[in-house]
PDB file of C-alpha atoms in Angstrom:
ATOM      1  CA  MET A 559     -45.947   5.657  11.231  1.00  0.00           C
ATOM      2  CA  ILE A 560     -46.071   2.375   9.308  1.00  0.00           C
ATOM      3  CA  PRO A 561     -45.301   3.977   5.878  1.00  0.00           C
ATOM      4  CA  LEU A 562     -42.231   5.606   7.429  1.00  0.00           C
ATOM      5  CA  ALA A 563     -41.027   2.228   8.747  1.00  0.00           C
ATOM      6  CA  ILE A 564     -41.579   0.588   5.355  1.00  0.00           C
ATOM      7  CA  ILE A 565     -39.782   3.363   3.463  1.00  0.00           C
ATOM      8  CA  GLY A 566     -36.910   3.303   5.956  1.00  0.00           C
ATOM      9  CA  SER A 567     -36.588  -0.486   5.735  1.00  0.00           C
ATOM     10  CA  VAL A 568     -36.532  -0.391   1.933  1.00  0.00           C
ATOM     11  CA  MET A 569     -33.876   2.334   1.919  1.00  0.00           C
ATOM     12  CA  ILE A 570     -31.689   0.442   4.396  1.00  0.00           C
ATOM     13  CA  GLY A 571     -32.119  -2.750   2.346  1.00  0.00           C
ATOM     14  CA  VAL A 572     -31.040  -0.985  -0.864  1.00  0.00           C
ATOM     15  CA  ILE A 573     -27.989   0.487   0.868  1.00  0.00           C
ATOM     16  CA  LEU A 574     -27.030  -2.935   2.253  1.00  0.00           C
ATOM     17  CA  LEU A 575     -27.359  -4.509  -1.208  1.00  0.00           C
ATOM     18  CA  LEU A 576     -25.173  -1.813  -2.749  1.00  0.00           C
ATOM     19  CA  PHE A 577     -22.417  -2.310  -0.185  1.00  0.00           C
ATOM     20  CA  ALA A 578     -22.662  -6.120  -0.201  1.00  0.00           C
ATOM     21  CA  ASN A 579     -22.262  -6.305  -3.984  1.00  0.00           C
ATOM     22  CA  ARG A 580     -19.500  -3.729  -4.148  1.00  0.00           C
ATOM     23  CA  LYS A 581     -16.174  -5.279  -5.081  1.00  0.00           C
ATOM     24  CA  ILE A 582     -13.466  -4.160  -2.705  1.00  0.00           C
ATOM     25  CA  ASN A 583     -10.182  -3.682  -4.498  1.00  0.00           C
ATOM     26  CA  ASN A 584      -7.535  -4.279  -1.869  1.00  0.00           C
ATOM     27  CA  ARG A 585      -4.184  -3.238  -3.300  1.00  0.00           C
ATOM     28  CA  SER A 586      -2.376  -2.507  -0.060  1.00  0.00           C
ATOM     29  CA  CYS A 587       1.155  -3.819   0.156  1.00  0.00           C
ATOM     30  CA  ILE A 588       4.164  -3.619   2.428  1.00  0.00           C
ATOM     31  CA  LEU A 589       7.491  -2.743   0.799  1.00  0.00           C
ATOM     32  CA  VAL A 590      10.629  -3.759   2.699  1.00  0.00           C
ATOM     33  CA  LEU A 591      13.955  -2.407   1.436  1.00  0.00           C
ATOM     34  CA  ASN A 592      17.544  -2.916   2.535  1.00  0.00           C
ATOM     35  CA  LEU A 593      19.651   0.066   1.485  1.00  0.00           C
ATOM     36  CA  ARG A 594      23.318   0.977   1.696  1.00  0.00           C
ATOM     37  CA  ASN A 595      23.057   4.780   1.632  1.00  0.00           C
ATOM     38  CA  GLU A 596      20.793   7.815   1.771  1.00  0.00           C
ATOM     39  CA  MET A 597      21.179   8.569  -1.951  1.00  0.00           C
ATOM     40  CA  ALA A 598      19.333   5.339  -2.743  1.00  0.00           C
ATOM     41  CA  GLU A 599      16.605   6.306  -0.283  1.00  0.00           C
ATOM     42  CA  GLN A 600      15.992   9.637  -2.027  1.00  0.00           C
ATOM     43  CA  GLU A 601      15.823   8.008  -5.454  1.00  0.00           C
ATOM     44  CA  ILE A 602      13.365   5.410  -4.142  1.00  0.00           C
ATOM     45  CA  PHE A 603      11.068   8.107  -2.777  1.00  0.00           C
ATOM     46  CA  GLY A 604      11.040   9.638  -6.264  1.00  0.00           C
ATOM     47  CA  ILE A 605       9.995   6.306  -7.791  1.00  0.00           C
ATOM     48  CA  LEU A 606       7.294   5.822  -5.142  1.00  0.00           C
ATOM     49  CA  ASN A 607       5.921   9.348  -5.672  1.00  0.00           C
ATOM     50  CA  HIS A 608       5.579   8.614  -9.383  1.00  0.00           C
ATOM     51  CA  ASP A 609       4.448   4.957  -9.436  1.00  0.00           C
ATOM     52  CA  VAL A 610       2.138   4.367  -6.451  1.00  0.00           C
ATOM     53  CA  GLU A 611      -1.099   6.027  -5.385  1.00  0.00           C
ATOM     54  CA  ARG A 612       0.096   6.702  -1.863  1.00  0.00           C
ATOM     55  CA  TYR A 613       2.663   5.457   0.602  1.00  0.00           C
ATOM     56  CA  VAL A 614       3.432   5.841   4.284  1.00  0.00           C
ATOM     57  CA  VAL A 615       6.803   5.049   5.822  1.00  0.00           C
ATOM     58  CA  LYS A 616       6.119   2.668   8.699  1.00  0.00           C
ATOM     59  CA  SER A 617       9.647   2.182   9.976  1.00  0.00           C
ATOM     60  CA  LYS A 618      13.253   3.029   9.235  1.00  0.00           C
ATOM     61  CA  THR A 619      16.161   1.302  10.921  1.00  0.00           C
ATOM     62  CA  VAL A 620      19.709   2.587  10.472  1.00  0.00           C
ATOM     63  CA  ASN A 621      22.842   0.664  11.518  1.00  0.00           C
ATOM     64  CA  ALA A 622      26.482   0.355  10.469  1.00  0.00           C
ATOM     65  CA  ALA A 623      25.624  -2.032   7.626  1.00  0.00           C
ATOM     66  CA  GLY A 624      23.043   0.297   6.076  1.00  0.00           C
ATOM     67  CA  MET A 625      19.332   0.844   6.602  1.00  0.00           C
ATOM     68  CA  GLU A 626      16.041  -0.991   6.397  1.00  0.00           C
ATOM     69  CA  LEU A 627      12.983   0.915   5.223  1.00  0.00           C
ATOM     70  CA  THR A 628       9.423  -0.395   5.537  1.00  0.00           C
ATOM     71  CA  ALA A 629       6.521   1.377   3.821  1.00  0.00           C
ATOM     72  CA  GLU A 630       2.828   0.629   3.431  1.00  0.00           C
ATOM     73  CA  LEU A 631       1.655   1.542  -0.038  1.00  0.00           C
ATOM     74  CA  CYS A 632      -1.302   1.331  -2.372  1.00  0.00           C
ATOM     75  CA  THR A 633      -0.426   0.291  -5.937  1.00  0.00           C
ATOM     76  CA  LYS A 634      -1.924   1.735  -9.116  1.00  0.00           C
ATOM     77  CA  ASN A 635      -3.957  -0.973 -10.885  1.00  0.00           C
ATOM     78  CA  ALA A 636      -2.023  -3.746  -9.082  1.00  0.00           C
ATOM     79  CA  ASN A 637       1.092  -2.805 -11.085  1.00  0.00           C
ATOM     80  CA  THR A 638       4.249  -4.044  -9.369  1.00  0.00           C
ATOM     81  CA  ALA A 639       6.841  -3.212 -12.049  1.00  0.00           C
ATOM     82  CA  PHE A 640       8.143  -0.351  -9.899  1.00  0.00           C
ATOM     83  CA  VAL A 641       9.778  -2.935  -7.591  1.00  0.00           C
ATOM     84  CA  ASN A 642      12.078  -3.959 -10.449  1.00  0.00           C
ATOM     85  CA  ARG A 643      13.086  -0.327 -10.961  1.00  0.00           C
ATOM     86  CA  ILE A 644      13.678   0.072  -7.224  1.00  0.00           C
ATOM     87  CA  TYR A 645      15.922  -2.990  -7.183  1.00  0.00           C
ATOM     88  CA  GLY A 646      17.923  -1.503 -10.061  1.00  0.00           C
ATOM     89  CA  VAL A 647      18.769   1.618  -8.053  1.00  0.00           C
ATOM     90  CA  PRO A 648      22.438   1.625  -6.959  1.00  0.00           C
ATOM     91  CA  GLY A 649      22.587   1.050  -3.211  1.00  0.00           C
ATOM     92  CA  VAL A 650      19.534  -1.228  -2.986  1.00  0.00           C
ATOM     93  CA  GLU A 651      20.464  -4.647  -1.629  1.00  0.00           C
ATOM     94  CA  ASN A 652      16.988  -6.221  -1.295  1.00  0.00           C
ATOM     95  CA  ALA A 653      13.459  -5.220  -2.280  1.00  0.00           C
ATOM     96  CA  THR A 654      10.457  -7.209  -1.040  1.00  0.00           C
ATOM     97  CA  LEU A 655       6.800  -6.450  -1.776  1.00  0.00           C
ATOM     98  CA  VAL A 656       4.188  -8.284   0.305  1.00  0.00           C
ATOM     99  CA  SER A 657       0.410  -8.145  -0.061  1.00  0.00           C
ATOM    100  CA  TYR A 658      -1.176  -6.698   3.061  1.00  0.00           C
ATOM    101  CA  ASN A 659      -4.787  -6.491   4.216  1.00  0.00           C
ATOM    102  CA  GLY A 660      -4.230  -4.852   7.595  1.00  0.00           C
ATOM    103  CA  GLU A 661      -4.526  -8.032   9.647  1.00  0.00           C
ATOM    104  CA  TYR A 662      -1.859 -10.138  11.267  1.00  0.00           C
ATOM    105  CA  MET A 663      -2.177 -13.811  12.082  1.00  0.00           C
ATOM    106  CA  SER A 664      -1.399 -14.754  15.644  1.00  0.00           C
TER     107      SER A 664
END
């Protein structure tokens, strides 16, 4: 029984060391866009499909002035140049990229 406890403790210790020393690469961001039309929205989705690892649309608000689109995304190698291309799309009024770790301050 004691050898089993020792072996189990060593294995758990090794696993803890591996996870404690593992560098977590947090590249999650929130992209907030103000758009004038749906054509711009479609072009932006094309850019996102090509330039980010994954994205999820969190909210979309449409009113008479245009629309606001908010998406959570994970960048490739912390590259943010795609935001400049998004801003250059006709119909994009504002493009904001904010680092996001999943927590909100209260």
